[in-house]
Amino acid sequence: MNVSRIAVAGGLALSSVALLSGPAFAHVSVQPQGEAAKGGYATVNVKVPNERDNASTVKVEVNFPADHPLASVMPQPVPGWKAVVTKSALAKPLELHGKKITQAVTKVTWTSDGAKIGAGQFQQFPLSLGQLPEDTDQLVLKAVQTYDNNEVVRWIEEPKEGAAEPQNPAPVLKLSAATGDHHGGGAAADDKADDKAGHDDKAAHAEAADSTDTPARVLGVVGILVGVAGVAFGVLAGRRRSA
């Protein structure tokens, strides 16, 4: 009897732990594909898990901070989902590649176009972002998740350093140190590749020239030796006749 009670109590305790810990790992998040450097460009995935057993996610909305506007936000097509990009006028225009940008993306909304995120599933929504700000270490992208039973979950609580994670934390994109070329090192890598290709071409031409000159040099030396031998033979033959 006591063993049964202990087993039941243990099961209830484990269930409680699972229920309490589950939501902490099942919130909407944003994860970079590679590096998201200040002043550069990045591709990120907005990861949306489904937290409900009796409903499916049919709409996802991600909002971008107004204090650190992004001139370019491009969603990658996701089968079964329709993406809409919303822009707003900027109070202070941005400078991007020598051009003035007067609008910035404030929101991207994905709506079900036949697909749903069911129970026990998640979906990733890729975004291309740029140019990332240089005066902050992170971007807080507040999200809103809508289920097909009309339930709406707002992931808008900004996590605070040193504090416990809020119940509905907003996705946070951490930014790494600037690379200096504002392209995540891509331009520098291309330059190095071009330089290497140039050196390789020069080396190849030099090697080809060497390979062409070598037989000519050998033939020249052989010709000289043959000529010297001929002269010597002629001298010796003359002496024999004289004798």
Coordinates of C-alpha atoms in Angstrom, one line a residue:
M1 CA 0.0 0.0 0.0
N2 CA 2.8 2.4 1.0
V3 CA 4.6 1.4 -2.2
S4 CA 1.6 2.3 -4.3
R5 CA 1.2 5.6 -2.6
I6 CA 4.9 6.4 -3.2
A7 CA 4.6 5.5 -6.9
V8 CA 1.5 7.7 -7.3
A9 CA 3.1 10.6 -5.6
G10 CA 6.2 10.2 -7.7
G11 CA 4.2 10.1 -10.9
L12 CA 2.4 13.3 -9.9
A13 CA 5.6 15.0 -9.0
L14 CA 7.1 14.1 -12.4
S15 CA 4.0 15.3 -14.2
S16 CA 4.1 18.6 -12.4
V17 CA 7.8 19.1 -13.3
A18 CA 7.0 18.3 -16.9
L19 CA 4.1 20.7 -17.0
L20 CA 6.1 23.5 -15.4
S21 CA 9.3 23.0 -17.5
G22 CA 7.6 22.4 -20.8
P23 CA 6.6 26.0 -21.7
A24 CA 10.1 27.3 -20.9
F25 CA 11.5 25.3 -23.8
A26 CA 8.5 25.7 -26.2
H27 CA 8.4 29.5 -26.9
V28 CA 8.9 31.3 -30.1
S29 CA 12.6 32.0 -30.8
V30 CA 14.9 33.5 -33.4
Q31 CA 18.1 31.7 -34.3
P32 CA 20.8 33.0 -36.8
Q33 CA 22.1 30.8 -39.5
G34 CA 25.8 31.4 -38.9
E35 CA 26.8 34.8 -37.6
A36 CA 24.7 38.0 -37.0
A37 CA 27.3 40.7 -36.8
K38 CA 26.7 44.3 -36.1
G39 CA 26.6 46.4 -39.2
G40 CA 26.3 43.3 -41.4
Y41 CA 23.6 41.1 -42.9
A42 CA 22.3 37.8 -41.6
T43 CA 19.8 35.0 -42.3
V44 CA 17.8 33.9 -39.3
N45 CA 15.1 31.4 -38.6
V46 CA 12.0 32.3 -36.6
K47 CA 11.2 29.0 -34.8
V48 CA 7.6 28.5 -33.8
P49 CA 6.6 25.5 -31.8
N50 CA 3.0 24.5 -31.2
E51 CA 2.2 24.4 -27.5
R52 CA -1.4 23.2 -27.6
D53 CA -2.7 19.6 -27.8
N54 CA -6.1 20.6 -29.1
A55 CA -5.3 23.4 -31.6
S56 CA -3.0 24.2 -34.5
T57 CA -1.0 27.4 -35.2
V58 CA -2.3 29.2 -38.3
K59 CA -0.8 32.6 -38.0
V60 CA 2.6 34.1 -36.8
E61 CA 3.4 37.8 -36.5
V62 CA 6.9 39.1 -35.8
N63 CA 7.4 42.8 -35.0
F64 CA 10.7 44.6 -35.4
P65 CA 12.0 47.3 -33.0
A66 CA 11.4 51.0 -34.1
D67 CA 14.5 52.2 -32.2
H68 CA 16.7 50.0 -34.4
P69 CA 15.0 50.0 -37.8
L70 CA 16.0 47.5 -40.5
A71 CA 15.9 48.7 -44.1
S72 CA 15.7 45.2 -45.5
V73 CA 13.7 42.2 -44.3
M74 CA 13.0 39.5 -46.8
P75 CA 11.1 36.3 -46.0
Q76 CA 12.0 33.1 -47.7
P77 CA 9.0 31.3 -49.2
V78 CA 7.6 28.6 -46.9
P79 CA 5.3 26.0 -48.6
G80 CA 1.7 26.4 -47.3
W81 CA 2.3 29.8 -45.8
K82 CA 1.7 33.3 -47.1
A83 CA 4.1 36.0 -46.0
V84 CA 3.2 39.7 -45.8
V85 CA 5.9 42.4 -45.1
T86 CA 4.6 45.6 -43.5
K87 CA 6.7 48.9 -43.8
S88 CA 6.3 52.2 -42.0
A89 CA 7.8 55.7 -42.6
L90 CA 10.9 56.5 -40.7
A91 CA 11.2 59.7 -38.7
K92 CA 14.9 59.8 -39.5
P93 CA 16.0 58.3 -42.9
L94 CA 18.7 55.6 -43.0
E95 CA 21.8 55.7 -45.2
L96 CA 22.3 52.4 -47.0
H97 CA 24.9 52.0 -49.8
G98 CA 24.8 55.7 -50.5
K99 CA 21.0 55.8 -50.7
K100 CA 18.5 57.3 -48.3
I101 CA 15.9 54.9 -47.0
T102 CA 12.7 56.5 -45.8
Q103 CA 10.8 53.3 -44.8
A104 CA 11.7 50.4 -42.6
V105 CA 10.1 47.0 -42.1
T106 CA 8.0 47.0 -38.9
K107 CA 6.3 43.6 -39.2
V108 CA 6.2 40.3 -41.1
T109 CA 3.1 38.1 -40.9
W110 CA 2.8 34.5 -42.0
T111 CA -0.7 33.2 -42.5
S112 CA -1.7 29.6 -43.2
D113 CA -2.3 29.0 -46.9
G114 CA -3.1 25.3 -46.4
A115 CA -0.4 24.4 -43.9
K116 CA -0.7 24.4 -40.1
I117 CA 1.6 23.7 -37.1
G118 CA 0.0 20.8 -35.3
A119 CA 0.4 19.4 -31.8
G120 CA 4.0 18.3 -31.1
Q121 CA 5.3 20.1 -34.2
F122 CA 7.2 23.3 -35.0
Q123 CA 7.9 25.4 -38.1
Q124 CA 10.8 27.6 -39.1
F125 CA 10.3 30.8 -41.0
P126 CA 13.6 32.0 -42.6
L127 CA 14.3 35.8 -42.9
S128 CA 17.1 37.8 -44.5
L129 CA 17.9 40.8 -42.4
G130 CA 20.1 43.9 -43.0
Q131 CA 21.7 46.1 -42.4
L132 CA 22.0 45.2 -38.8
P133 CA 22.5 48.1 -36.3
E134 CA 25.9 48.8 -34.8
D135 CA 24.8 50.5 -31.6
T136 CA 23.1 47.6 -29.8
D137 CA 24.0 44.0 -28.8
Q138 CA 20.6 42.5 -29.5
L139 CA 17.3 42.9 -31.3
V140 CA 14.0 42.1 -29.5
L141 CA 11.5 40.7 -32.0
K142 CA 8.1 40.6 -30.4
A143 CA 5.9 37.8 -31.8
V144 CA 2.2 37.0 -31.8
Q145 CA 1.0 33.4 -32.3
T146 CA -2.6 32.6 -33.3
Y147 CA -4.3 29.2 -33.1
D148 CA -7.2 27.9 -35.1
N149 CA -9.4 28.0 -32.0
N150 CA -8.9 31.8 -32.0
E151 CA -6.5 31.7 -29.0
V152 CA -3.7 34.3 -29.3
V153 CA -0.4 34.1 -27.4
R154 CA 1.7 37.2 -27.3
W155 CA 5.5 36.6 -27.0
I156 CA 6.3 40.2 -26.1
E157 CA 7.9 40.2 -22.6
E158 CA 11.5 41.3 -22.9
P159 CA 13.9 39.1 -20.9
K160 CA 16.0 41.0 -18.3
E161 CA 19.5 40.0 -17.4
G162 CA 19.8 38.3 -14.1
A163 CA 16.0 37.9 -13.7
A164 CA 14.0 34.8 -14.2
E165 CA 12.6 34.1 -17.7
P166 CA 9.2 35.7 -18.2
Q167 CA 6.2 33.5 -18.9
N168 CA 5.9 34.7 -22.5
P169 CA 9.5 35.9 -23.5
A170 CA 10.0 37.8 -26.7
P171 CA 12.4 36.3 -29.2
V172 CA 15.9 37.9 -29.0
L173 CA 18.5 38.0 -31.7
K174 CA 22.0 38.4 -30.2
L175 CA 24.4 40.4 -32.3
S176 CA 28.1 39.6 -32.5
A177 CA 31.0 42.1 -32.9
A178 CA 31.3 43.9 -36.2
T179 CA 33.5 42.3 -38.8
G180 CA 34.8 45.6 -40.2
D181 CA 33.6 45.0 -43.8
H182 CA 29.9 44.9 -43.0
H183 CA 29.5 41.8 -45.0
G184 CA 30.3 39.1 -42.4
G185 CA 33.8 38.7 -43.9
G186 CA 32.4 37.7 -47.3
A187 CA 34.0 40.6 -49.3
A188 CA 37.4 40.1 -47.7
A189 CA 37.2 36.4 -48.4
D190 CA 36.4 37.1 -52.0
D191 CA 39.4 39.5 -52.3
K192 CA 41.7 36.9 -50.8
A193 CA 40.3 34.3 -53.2
D194 CA 40.9 36.6 -56.1
D195 CA 44.5 37.4 -55.0
K196 CA 45.2 33.7 -54.6
A197 CA 43.8 33.0 -58.0
G198 CA 46.0 35.7 -59.5
H199 CA 49.1 34.2 -57.8
D200 CA 48.1 30.7 -58.9
D201 CA 47.7 32.0 -62.5
K202 CA 51.2 33.6 -62.5
A203 CA 52.7 30.5 -61.0
A204 CA 51.0 28.4 -63.7
H205 CA 52.3 30.6 -66.5
A206 CA 55.8 30.6 -65.0
E207 CA 55.7 26.8 -64.7
A208 CA 54.5 26.5 -68.3
A209 CA 57.3 28.8 -69.5
D210 CA 59.8 26.8 -67.6
S211 CA 58.5 23.5 -69.0
T212 CA 58.7 25.1 -72.5
D213 CA 62.2 26.5 -72.1
T214 CA 63.8 23.4 -70.6
P215 CA 63.7 21.2 -73.8
A216 CA 64.9 24.2 -75.8
R217 CA 67.9 24.7 -73.5
V218 CA 68.7 21.0 -73.6
L219 CA 68.6 20.9 -77.4
G220 CA 70.8 24.0 -77.5
V221 CA 73.4 22.5 -75.2
V222 CA 73.3 19.2 -77.3
G223 CA 73.8 21.3 -80.5
I224 CA 76.8 23.1 -79.0
L225 CA 78.4 19.8 -78.0
V226 CA 77.7 18.3 -81.4
G227 CA 79.3 21.3 -83.0
V228 CA 82.4 21.1 -80.8
A229 CA 82.7 17.4 -81.5
G230 CA 82.5 18.0 -85.2
V231 CA 85.2 20.7 -85.1
A232 CA 87.5 18.4 -83.1
F233 CA 86.9 15.5 -85.5
G234 CA 87.7 17.8 -88.4
V235 CA 91.0 18.9 -86.8
L236 CA 92.1 15.4 -86.1
A237 CA 91.2 14.2 -89.6
G238 CA 93.3 17.0 -91.1
R239 CA 96.3 16.1 -88.9
R240 CA 96.1 12.5 -90.0
R241 CA 96.1 13.5 -93.7
S242 CA 99.1 15.7 -93.2
A243 CA 101.0 12.9 -91.5

